[in-house]
Amino acid sequence: MRIQGATALVSGANRGLGQVMARLFLQRGAQRVYGGARDPRSVLEPGVIPVRLAITDPEQVAAAAEMCSDVTLLVNNAGVLADSPLLAAPELDAARAEMEVNYFGTLAMCRAFAPLLMGNSPGAIVNVLSIASWFTNPAMGSYSASKAAAWALTNGIRGELHDTGVLVVGVHCGYIDTDMAAHVTGPKNTPEAIAEQTFAAVEAGRTEVLADERTRRAKAALGLAPGTTASARRP
Ligand SMILES: NC(=O)c1ccc[n+]([C@@H]2O[C@H](COP(=O)([O-])OP(=O)(O)OC[C@H]3O[C@@H](n4cnc5c(N)ncnc54)[C@H](OP(=O)(O)O)[C@@H]3O)[C@@H](O)[C@H]2O)c1
């Protein structure tokens, strides 16, 4: 499908990657861009239509689907990182919160919008995943578990939507230069680079974005025995 003329909804469009994606959709000729945010007043990108959307709130998800019934391109971008290990975390709260947003929230959005996207096809669902779907840094193990779950869900809905005219794209990348990775001093992707690669995949009908070299190596290493890659080491 083409970005030009598309009607897009981006969750978490008030900052970070979501804000840049929403801006670039408009620059690339999208007909309408809805920007989902927990606080719609924080959607400040000119031309983007604010939508109240906490993806963990079933009523808000249903209301967004009603308001944005003309969507042809859904970007499930909203996500959280609690920077929490699996064994050393004092409680399960962080692991549950990451699962609620990154997995169940994304799943709720896919379920609410799939019928609309099928009706408006050709269309696409883009799920913003991570290198962490495949590479578990022990310092943030529960985030990786949530992104691995979101990867499995992405593959599952692709199967369910086969032959419906709805493309399902998983976007995997290492650190991006946003608030989420503000504490990171090493190399980071720009949000613009992730957005451009995502748009190219959508337009070419490709199901996966491997946005940087580290991510391509992590995917290739899936064929190795667990424990033989850097994911076994402490950071
Ligand atoms: N930054 C990285 O290094 C990196 C690397 C790989 C993948 N990713 C993924 O890229 C996506 C975008 O992240 P980012 O880097 O732009 O992070 P960010 O700057 O922290 O932005 C996260 C966005 O998600 C929203 N959000 C969080 N919980 C939500 C909920 N329950 N309902 C609706 N919106 C919610 C936030 O809204 P509020 O402003 O209301 O908090 C914010 O708009 C995420 O899925 C993340 O996991 C990031």
XYZ file of N, CA and C and ligand atoms in Angstrom:
753
model
N 0.842 -1.199 0.000
C 0.000 0.000 0.000
C 0.878 1.251 0.000
N 0.300 2.372 -0.387
C 1.039 3.629 -0.432
C 0.803 4.433 0.847
N 1.849 5.147 1.279
C 1.682 6.076 2.403
C 0.851 7.273 1.926
N 1.129 7.702 0.708
C 0.362 8.823 0.152
C -1.120 8.445 0.089
N -1.938 9.261 0.698
C -3.376 9.006 0.685
C -3.854 8.100 1.809
N -2.933 7.522 2.585
C -3.333 6.627 3.676
C -3.940 7.431 4.831
N -4.717 6.737 5.643
C -5.198 7.322 6.896
C -4.561 6.524 8.023
N -3.694 7.195 8.779
C -2.886 6.489 9.778
C -3.320 6.835 11.192
N -3.195 5.872 12.070
C -3.308 6.102 13.508
C -2.017 5.606 14.147
N -1.372 6.493 14.901
C -0.132 6.138 15.593
C -0.403 6.245 17.088
N -0.194 5.156 17.823
C -0.339 5.253 19.285
C 0.946 5.827 19.883
N 0.814 6.514 20.999
C 1.987 7.151 21.607
C 2.579 8.215 20.708
N 1.705 9.033 20.110
C 2.166 10.006 19.106
C 2.565 11.344 19.712
N 2.563 11.419 21.023
C 2.870 12.707 21.661
C 4.361 12.949 21.835
N 5.178 11.888 21.722
C 6.631 12.080 21.870
C 7.356 10.897 21.230
N 8.685 11.008 21.183
C 9.507 9.898 20.727
C 9.222 9.472 19.295
N 9.372 8.180 19.057
C 9.205 7.637 17.708
C 7.804 7.916 17.160
N 6.795 7.821 18.010
C 5.422 8.022 17.545
C 5.194 9.424 17.003
N 5.754 10.414 17.679
C 5.597 11.797 17.208
C 6.271 11.977 15.845
N 7.483 11.415 15.711
C 8.208 11.550 14.438
C 7.455 10.809 13.329
N 6.941 9.627 13.641
C 6.192 8.881 12.617
C 4.974 9.675 12.160
N 4.254 10.241 13.119
C 3.054 11.007 12.762
C 3.430 12.187 11.852
N 4.516 12.873 12.204
C 4.959 14.031 11.399
C 5.333 13.578 9.989
N 6.094 12.472 9.893
C 6.569 12.030 8.577
C 5.437 11.453 7.725
N 4.424 10.867 8.377
C 3.256 10.417 7.600
C 2.656 11.605 6.848
N 2.497 12.723 7.555
C 1.908 13.896 6.904
C 2.830 14.411 5.804
N 4.138 14.447 6.095
C 5.082 14.938 5.074
C 5.078 14.052 3.841
N 4.804 12.758 4.035
C 4.811 11.819 2.901
C 3.450 11.737 2.213
N 2.513 12.607 2.592
C 1.267 12.705 1.835
C 0.116 11.885 2.365
N 0.215 11.406 3.632
C -0.949 10.726 4.209
C -2.132 11.696 4.223
N -3.299 11.155 3.973
C -4.489 12.021 3.878
C -4.925 12.510 5.259
N -4.790 11.630 6.257
C -5.190 11.993 7.621
C -4.313 11.210 8.591
N -3.917 11.865 9.679
C -3.101 11.182 10.683
C -3.701 11.437 12.060
N -4.113 10.365 12.700
C -4.588 10.429 14.077
C -3.413 10.133 15.004
N -3.304 10.936 16.057
C -2.239 10.720 17.030
C -2.818 10.317 18.369
N -2.627 9.053 18.734
C -3.132 8.569 20.016
C -2.206 8.973 21.144
N -2.795 9.367 22.280
C -1.981 9.681 23.466
C -2.855 9.567 24.703
N -2.193 9.191 25.808
C -2.958 9.113 27.065
C -3.536 10.474 27.397
N -2.769 11.524 27.151
C -3.269 12.892 27.310
C -3.305 13.534 25.921
N -4.480 13.626 25.312
C -4.531 14.130 23.929
C -4.013 15.560 23.799
N -3.996 16.315 24.916
C -3.466 17.694 24.834
C -1.966 17.703 24.586
N -1.329 16.554 24.772
C 0.123 16.497 24.568
C 0.495 16.160 23.116
N -0.503 15.991 22.262
C -0.223 15.768 20.834
C -0.095 17.136 20.179
N 1.135 17.563 19.945
C 1.372 18.942 19.523
C 1.814 19.049 18.066
N 1.935 17.927 17.379
C 2.413 17.947 15.996
C 1.356 18.597 15.103
N 1.724 19.669 14.374
C 0.727 20.349 13.543
C 0.090 19.399 12.532
N -1.222 19.451 12.444
C -1.941 18.642 11.458
C -2.355 17.277 11.953
N -1.791 16.828 13.077
C -2.137 15.514 13.612
C -3.380 15.640 14.494
N -4.344 14.760 14.289
C -5.612 14.829 15.029
C -5.461 14.060 16.345
N -5.569 14.756 17.482
C -5.364 14.066 18.769
C -6.512 13.113 19.098
N -6.144 11.959 19.641
C -7.136 10.954 20.064
C -6.757 10.501 21.474
N -7.726 10.530 22.382
C -7.441 10.022 23.734
C -7.282 8.506 23.654
N -6.116 8.014 24.000
C -5.889 6.578 23.795
C -4.828 6.018 24.735
N -5.327 5.514 25.871
C -4.485 4.640 26.696
C -4.768 3.232 26.191
N -3.764 2.573 25.655
C -4.035 1.287 24.978
C -4.385 0.178 25.958
N -4.220 0.445 27.246
C -4.589 -0.544 28.268
C -6.016 -0.335 28.772
N -6.712 0.658 28.226
C -8.068 0.975 28.673
C -9.059 0.527 27.581
N -9.803 -0.572 27.824
C -10.674 -1.116 26.772
C -11.693 -0.090 26.261
N -12.207 0.775 27.148
C -13.195 1.759 26.680
C -12.559 2.779 25.747
N -11.348 3.201 26.076
C -10.668 4.167 25.200
C -10.273 3.529 23.868
N -9.896 2.265 23.901
C -9.552 1.577 22.648
C -10.805 1.488 21.762
N -11.935 1.125 22.369
C -13.187 1.013 21.596
C -13.604 2.377 21.053
N -13.473 3.419 21.871
C -13.851 4.769 21.422
C -12.932 5.234 20.290
N -11.653 4.895 20.382
C -10.719 5.290 19.317
C -11.082 4.587 18.012
N -11.468 3.316 18.106
C -11.848 2.585 16.893
C -13.092 3.207 16.256
N -13.999 3.694 17.104
C -15.197 4.345 16.569
C -14.839 5.674 15.904
N -13.979 6.449 16.578
C -13.602 7.768 16.055
C -12.746 7.650 14.787
N -11.900 6.607 14.731
C -10.924 6.496 13.635
C -11.310 5.342 12.710
N -12.580 5.255 12.359
C -13.051 4.079 11.605
C -12.546 4.076 10.163
N -11.956 5.191 9.722
C -11.442 5.253 8.342
C -9.965 4.878 8.249
N -9.391 4.366 9.336
C -7.950 4.060 9.350
C -7.604 2.962 8.351
N -6.500 3.184 7.626
C -5.971 2.139 6.738
C -4.605 1.647 7.225
N -3.990 2.410 8.141
C -2.636 2.046 8.586
C -2.548 2.290 10.089
N -2.459 1.218 10.837
C -2.369 1.318 12.300
C -0.930 1.080 12.729
N -0.366 2.028 13.478
C 0.983 1.838 14.017
C 0.882 1.677 15.528
N 1.109 0.462 15.990
C 1.136 0.192 17.429
C 2.540 0.508 17.935
N 2.690 1.767 18.320
C 4.010 2.275 18.730
C 4.137 2.412 20.245
N 3.038 2.672 20.937
C 3.103 2.930 22.387
C 3.769 1.760 23.095
N 4.660 2.080 24.025
C 5.344 1.025 24.760
C 6.014 1.571 26.003
N 6.347 0.650 26.908
C 7.060 1.048 28.130
C 8.248 0.134 28.377
N 9.250 0.711 28.999
C 10.453 -0.016 29.421
C 10.672 0.293 30.886
N 10.645 -0.749 31.723
C 10.802 -0.518 33.161
C 12.250 -0.734 33.624
N 13.113 -1.176 32.695
C 14.519 -1.434 33.055
C 14.609 -2.341 34.275
N 13.960 -3.469 34.204
C 13.821 -4.314 35.380
C 14.284 -5.748 35.066
N 15.123 -6.332 35.944
C 15.537 -7.722 35.727
C 14.424 -8.694 36.132
N 14.562 -9.935 35.741
C 13.512 -10.919 36.025
C 13.610 -11.485 37.443
N 14.812 -11.793 37.892
C 14.972 -12.410 39.213
C 15.201 -11.368 40.303
N 15.955 -10.348 40.012
C 16.356 -9.389 41.041
C 15.310 -8.306 41.312
N 14.290 -8.198 40.467
C 13.250 -7.186 40.716
C 12.523 -7.550 42.010
N 12.233 -6.570 42.885
C 11.628 -6.889 44.169
C 10.205 -7.456 44.055
N 9.473 -7.023 43.043
C 8.080 -7.467 42.845
C 7.877 -7.806 41.373
N 6.681 -8.284 41.054
C 6.340 -8.573 39.656
C 5.716 -7.370 38.952
N 5.585 -6.250 39.670
C 4.847 -5.099 39.123
C 5.385 -4.624 37.772
N 6.703 -4.502 37.670
C 7.289 -3.976 36.430
C 7.028 -4.947 35.276
N 7.218 -6.233 35.548
C 7.000 -7.240 34.495
C 5.543 -7.220 34.035
N 4.624 -7.087 35.014
C 3.197 -7.051 34.642
C 2.874 -5.790 33.851
N 3.434 -4.646 34.251
C 3.149 -3.383 33.561
C 3.645 -3.444 32.121
N 4.822 -3.989 31.903
C 5.351 -4.097 30.538
C 4.475 -5.029 29.703
N 4.047 -6.146 30.295
C 3.176 -7.069 29.561
C 1.834 -6.377 29.244
N 1.297 -5.640 30.205
C -0.001 -4.966 30.004
C 0.049 -4.024 28.810
N 1.106 -3.235 28.719
C 1.185 -2.239 27.640
C 1.694 -2.897 26.352
N 2.893 -3.502 26.433
C 3.591 -3.932 25.213
C 2.917 -5.136 24.556
N 2.312 -6.002 25.376
C 1.641 -7.174 24.792
C 0.116 -6.987 24.766
N -0.515 -6.891 25.960
C -1.992 -6.862 25.963
C -2.548 -5.591 25.322
N -1.879 -4.468 25.532
C -2.351 -3.214 24.914
C -2.270 -3.303 23.402
N -1.146 -3.810 22.904
C -0.982 -3.975 21.451
C -2.017 -4.962 20.910
N -2.234 -6.040 21.649
C -3.231 -7.033 21.206
C -4.633 -6.418 21.165
N -4.967 -5.637 22.193
C -6.294 -4.997 22.221
C -6.473 -4.076 21.011
N -5.430 -3.346 20.662
C -5.514 -2.454 19.497
C -5.690 -3.263 18.205
N -4.945 -4.343 18.074
C -5.070 -5.177 16.862
C -6.486 -5.731 16.748
N -7.029 -6.188 17.874
C -8.375 -6.773 17.857
C -9.433 -5.730 17.501
N -9.267 -4.513 18.033
C -10.263 -3.462 17.781
C -10.209 -2.965 16.338
N -9.009 -2.918 15.766
C -8.854 -2.283 14.448
C -8.835 -3.268 13.282
N -8.589 -4.547 13.527
C -8.494 -5.491 12.402
C -9.763 -5.488 11.536
N -10.962 -5.511 12.140
C -12.159 -5.509 11.281
C -12.259 -4.239 10.433
N -11.855 -3.102 10.996
C -11.905 -1.843 10.239
C -10.902 -1.874 9.088
N -9.694 -2.351 9.401
C -8.650 -2.394 8.369
C -9.042 -3.331 7.238
N -9.679 -4.437 7.588
C -10.136 -5.359 6.534
C -11.179 -4.677 5.652
N -12.067 -3.927 6.290
C -13.113 -3.225 5.533
C -12.544 -2.118 4.664
N -11.430 -1.514 5.108
C -10.830 -0.387 4.377
C -9.650 -0.833 3.515
N -9.449 -2.132 3.334
C -8.209 -2.635 2.710
C -8.027 -2.075 1.291
N -6.780 -1.965 0.778
C -5.567 -2.477 1.409
C -5.160 -1.644 2.622
N -4.599 -2.334 3.612
C -4.203 -1.656 4.828
C -3.033 -2.363 5.477
N -2.628 -1.833 6.630
C -1.483 -2.440 7.312
C -1.548 -2.203 8.810
N -1.034 -3.171 9.537
C -0.760 -3.019 10.971
C 0.752 -3.071 11.131
N 1.305 -2.039 11.766
C 2.739 -2.008 12.053
C 2.902 -2.116 13.565
N 3.578 -3.143 14.013
C 3.858 -3.281 15.444
C 5.319 -2.926 15.701
N 5.527 -1.911 16.550
C 6.900 -1.519 16.880
C 7.403 -2.456 17.973
N 8.324 -3.323 17.586
C 8.872 -4.334 18.490
C 10.262 -3.876 18.894
N 11.243 -4.758 18.869
C 12.574 -4.362 19.348
C 13.579 -5.453 19.039
N 14.849 -5.100 19.091
C 15.902 -6.127 19.119
C 15.671 -7.013 20.341
N 15.032 -6.438 21.367
C 14.804 -7.164 22.622
C 13.817 -8.319 22.467
N 13.111 -8.393 21.326
C 12.284 -9.575 21.065
C 13.158 -10.819 20.961
N 14.431 -10.608 20.622
C 15.325 -11.746 20.343
C 16.573 -11.745 21.198
N 16.862 -10.650 21.846
C 18.123 -10.482 22.576
C 17.759 -10.010 23.978
N 18.025 -10.844 24.980
C 17.599 -10.485 26.328
C 18.760 -9.944 27.142
N 18.741 -8.649 27.335
C 19.676 -8.015 28.258
C 19.168 -8.309 29.670
N 19.961 -8.999 30.519
C 19.455 -9.394 31.838
C 19.000 -8.214 32.694
N 19.514 -7.031 32.415
C 19.110 -5.862 33.204
C 17.689 -5.416 32.882
N 17.152 -5.889 31.766
C 15.782 -5.513 31.376
C 15.048 -6.742 30.831
N 15.181 -7.842 31.581
C 14.650 -9.115 31.091
C 13.145 -9.120 30.890
N 12.417 -8.426 31.752
C 10.954 -8.487 31.615
C 10.474 -7.685 30.407
N 11.214 -6.661 30.016
C 10.881 -5.925 28.773
C 11.046 -6.864 27.582
N 12.150 -7.619 27.559
C 12.380 -8.548 26.452
C 11.256 -9.570 26.365
N 10.827 -10.068 27.526
C 9.735 -11.047 27.516
C 8.483 -10.443 26.880
N 8.210 -9.182 27.193
C 7.008 -8.538 26.633
C 7.150 -8.306 25.134
N 8.363 -7.997 24.687
C 8.562 -7.766 23.248
C 8.621 -9.097 22.485
N 9.101 -10.156 23.143
C 9.050 -11.478 22.512
C 7.590 -11.908 22.366
N 6.790 -11.629 23.392
C 5.361 -11.952 23.306
C 4.695 -11.141 22.191
N 5.071 -9.883 22.079
C 4.485 -9.034 21.030
C 4.927 -9.502 19.640
N 6.136 -10.057 19.548
C 6.586 -10.617 18.261
C 5.713 -11.822 17.895
N 5.483 -12.701 18.883
C 4.638 -13.871 18.628
C 3.231 -13.434 18.218
N 2.724 -12.400 18.881
C 1.371 -11.927 18.519
C 1.367 -11.354 17.107
N 2.445 -10.678 16.746
C 2.545 -10.105 15.393
C 2.499 -11.226 14.350
N 3.224 -12.298 14.617
C 3.217 -13.431 13.684
C 1.853 -14.115 13.657
N 1.221 -14.187 14.829
C -0.091 -14.835 14.903
C -1.162 -14.081 14.144
N -1.190 -12.757 14.296
C -2.243 -12.007 13.585
C -1.963 -11.969 12.089
N -0.657 -12.051 11.717
C -0.346 -12.098 10.277
C -0.991 -13.334 9.657
N -0.926 -14.438 10.402
C -1.562 -15.657 9.896
C -3.074 -15.496 9.815
N -3.660 -14.896 10.842
C -5.125 -14.734 10.847
C -5.598 -13.778 9.751
N -4.729 -12.823 9.403
C -5.130 -11.815 8.410
C -4.669 -12.172 6.995
N -4.144 -13.369 6.848
C -3.670 -13.801 5.530
C -4.789 -13.657 4.506
N -4.455 -13.083 3.372
C -5.417 -12.946 2.265
C -6.555 -11.975 2.538
N -6.377 -11.077 3.504
C -7.431 -10.089 3.765
C -7.082 -8.721 3.194
N -5.867 -8.583 2.668
C -5.427 -7.267 2.177
C -4.818 -6.418 3.276
N -4.610 -7.010 4.466
C -3.994 -6.270 5.578
C -2.598 -6.851 5.819
N -1.592 -6.030 5.532
C -0.187 -6.406 5.753
C 0.134 -6.240 7.239
N 0.902 -7.167 7.787
C 1.322 -7.052 9.193
C 2.846 -6.970 9.241
N 3.338 -5.855 9.779
C 4.782 -5.577 9.761
C 5.310 -5.516 11.198
N 6.381 -6.241 11.462
C 7.075 -6.142 12.751
C 8.326 -5.299 12.564
N 8.495 -4.294 13.419
C 9.658 -3.398 13.318
C 10.597 -3.693 14.484
N 11.801 -4.137 14.160
C 12.786 -4.471 15.191
C 13.973 -3.533 15.060
N 14.426 -3.019 16.190
C 15.596 -2.127 16.148
C 16.240 -2.090 17.524
N 17.509 -1.656 17.532
C 18.195 -1.394 18.789
C 17.780 -0.027 19.307
N 18.627 0.556 20.138
C 18.256 1.821 20.778
C 17.878 2.899 19.764
N 16.858 3.671 20.150
C 16.436 4.832 19.362
C 16.635 6.057 20.249
N 16.979 7.157 19.623
C 17.262 8.380 20.377
C 15.957 9.063 20.812
N 15.356 8.526 21.884
C 14.113 9.083 22.446
C 14.254 9.079 23.969
N 13.199 9.511 24.653
C 13.220 9.508 26.126
C 13.526 8.119 26.676
N 12.995 7.091 26.008
C 13.148 5.721 26.523
C 14.613 5.322 26.652
N 15.440 5.834 25.762
C 16.862 5.471 25.774
C 17.726 6.669 26.162
N 17.144 7.597 26.902
C 17.891 8.819 27.260
C 19.113 8.486 28.114
N 19.052 7.375 28.856
C 20.152 6.995 29.740
C 21.289 6.300 29.006
N 21.083 6.001 27.731
C 22.064 5.232 26.965
C 23.059 6.177 26.304
N 24.345 5.857 26.430
C 25.354 6.739 25.838
C 25.894 6.206 24.515
N 25.647 4.931 24.218
C 26.180 4.318 22.987
C 25.420 4.772 21.755
N 25.718 4.140 20.613
C 25.068 4.514 19.353
C 23.565 4.257 19.393
N 22.832 5.161 18.792
C 21.365 5.017 18.749
C 20.883 5.315 17.332
N 19.771 4.688 16.965
C 19.097 5.031 15.713
C 18.373 6.352 15.885
N 18.216 7.090 14.804
C 17.319 8.243 14.869
C 15.888 7.736 14.649
N 14.911 8.398 15.260
C 13.522 7.996 14.995
C 13.169 8.149 13.518
N 13.787 9.127 12.868
C 13.507 9.349 11.438
C 13.932 8.124 10.614
N 15.100 7.550 10.967
C 15.587 6.382 10.213
C 14.647 5.189 10.395
N 14.128 5.025 11.614
C 13.191 3.909 11.856
C 11.896 4.145 11.073
N 11.415 5.377 11.103
C 10.173 5.691 10.381
C 10.352 5.453 8.888
N 11.453 5.915 8.323
C 11.652 5.782 6.869
C 11.721 4.308 6.471
N 12.428 3.495 7.265
C 12.526 2.065 6.937
C 11.158 1.386 7.068
N 10.387 1.844 8.033
C 9.038 1.287 8.210
C 8.157 1.628 7.017
N 8.208 2.876 6.590
C 7.384 3.292 5.445
C 7.780 2.485 4.200
N 9.102 2.288 4.030
C 9.571 1.538 2.852
C 9.038 0.103 2.892
N 9.037 -0.507 4.084
C 8.530 -1.882 4.207
C 7.042 -1.934 3.883
N 6.281 -0.982 4.414
C 4.832 -0.956 4.164
C 4.582 -0.829 2.659
N 5.313 0.064 2.019
C 5.057 0.308 0.587
C 5.487 -0.885 -0.266
N 6.509 -1.615 0.198
C 7.001 -2.767 -0.576
C 6.282 -4.062 -0.204
N 5.407 -4.006 0.809
C 4.703 -5.221 1.231
C 5.587 -6.183 2.013
N 6.654 -5.663 2.658
C 7.546 -6.529 3.446
C 7.029 -6.653 4.878
N 7.221 -7.833 5.476
C 6.628 -8.101 6.789
C 7.547 -7.771 7.958
N 8.808 -7.440 7.683
C 9.730 -7.242 8.799
C 10.720 -6.130 8.495
N 10.984 -5.317 9.507
C 12.050 -4.308 9.427
C 13.130 -4.701 10.428
N 14.348 -4.882 9.933
C 15.516 -5.102 10.795
C 16.357 -3.852 10.609
N 16.218 -2.906 11.531
C 16.613 -1.536 11.219
C 18.098 -1.249 11.348
N 18.849 -2.092 12.030
C 20.272 -1.787 12.197
C 21.061 -3.095 12.238
N 22.383 -2.959 12.191
C 23.264 -4.133 12.088
C 23.144 -5.036 13.320
N 23.073 -4.421 14.502
C 22.964 -5.217 15.743
C 21.703 -6.078 15.708
N 20.641 -5.489 15.213
C 19.361 -6.212 15.160
C 19.431 -7.345 14.138
N 20.087 -7.066 13.014
C 20.230 -8.135 12.011
C 21.054 -9.286 12.590
N 22.078 -8.958 13.393
C 22.901 -10.017 14.006
C 22.091 -10.795 15.043
N 21.258 -10.081 15.810
C 20.442 -10.751 16.838
C 19.473 -11.738 16.190
N 18.897 -11.332 15.078
C 17.966 -12.251 14.388
C 18.726 -13.465 13.866
N 19.891 -13.231 13.280
C 20.676 -14.341 12.728
C 21.113 -15.299 13.839
N 21.347 -14.764 15.052
C 21.837 -15.591 16.161
C 20.752 -16.488 16.757
N 19.511 -16.337 16.297
C 18.434 -17.190 16.820
C 18.704 -18.666 16.519
N 19.520 -18.910 15.508
C 19.844 -20.292 15.160
C 20.882 -20.922 16.079
N 21.496 -20.116 16.941
C 22.533 -20.639 17.835
C 21.916 -21.153 19.135
N 22.678 -21.978 19.848
C 22.184 -22.471 21.139
C 22.124 -21.326 22.146
N 21.064 -21.225 22.975
C 20.989 -20.169 23.985
C 22.208 -20.226 24.895
N 22.724 -19.044 25.258
C 23.897 -19.018 26.129
C 25.189 -18.847 25.369
N 25.139 -19.000 24.053
C 26.368 -18.837 23.287
C 26.485 -17.424 22.713
N 25.471 -16.575 22.971
C 25.537 -15.210 22.464
C 25.699 -14.257 23.634
N 25.865 -12.982 23.292
C 26.088 -11.964 24.325
C 24.890 -11.832 25.253
N 23.716 -12.351 24.865
C 22.534 -12.191 25.716
C 22.696 -12.936 27.031
N 23.681 -13.856 27.105
C 23.888 -14.605 28.342
C 24.714 -13.807 29.346
N 25.356 -12.747 28.863
C 26.240 -11.988 29.746
C 25.490 -10.858 30.442
N 26.008 -10.498 31.603
C 25.486 -9.299 32.257
C 25.951 -8.081 31.463
N 25.158 -6.986 31.418
C 25.556 -5.837 30.623
C 26.778 -5.151 31.225
N 13.841 4.021 22.447
C 14.398 2.841 22.195
O 15.600 2.631 22.397
C 13.572 1.738 21.577
C 14.229 0.662 20.961
C 13.471 -0.355 20.368
C 12.102 -0.283 20.394
N 11.476 0.765 21.007
C 10.021 0.795 21.016
O 9.620 1.929 20.264
C 8.310 2.344 20.705
C 8.326 3.845 20.952
O 9.174 4.103 22.031
P 9.949 5.489 22.219
O 11.371 5.187 22.084
O 9.333 6.544 21.380
O 9.635 5.703 23.767
P 9.129 6.963 24.596
O 9.796 8.195 24.098
O 9.290 6.549 26.009
O 7.575 7.038 24.221
C 6.690 6.021 24.621
C 5.301 6.404 24.136
O 4.395 5.356 24.512
C 3.297 5.971 25.211
N 2.654 5.050 26.136
C 3.199 4.387 27.186
N 2.264 3.653 27.822
C 1.096 3.862 27.150
C -0.233 3.384 27.305
N -0.585 2.537 28.268
N -1.175 3.806 26.416
C -0.851 4.646 25.414
N 0.376 5.161 25.229
C 1.346 4.755 26.083
C 3.921 7.157 25.909
O 2.902 8.044 26.336
P 3.095 9.039 27.623
O 3.801 10.251 27.093
O 1.712 9.297 28.095
O 3.943 8.282 28.625
C 4.788 7.689 24.798
O 4.024 8.410 23.864
C 7.999 1.503 21.945
O 7.158 0.425 21.589
C 9.371 0.979 22.367
O 9.287 -0.210 23.105
C 12.182 1.781 21.580
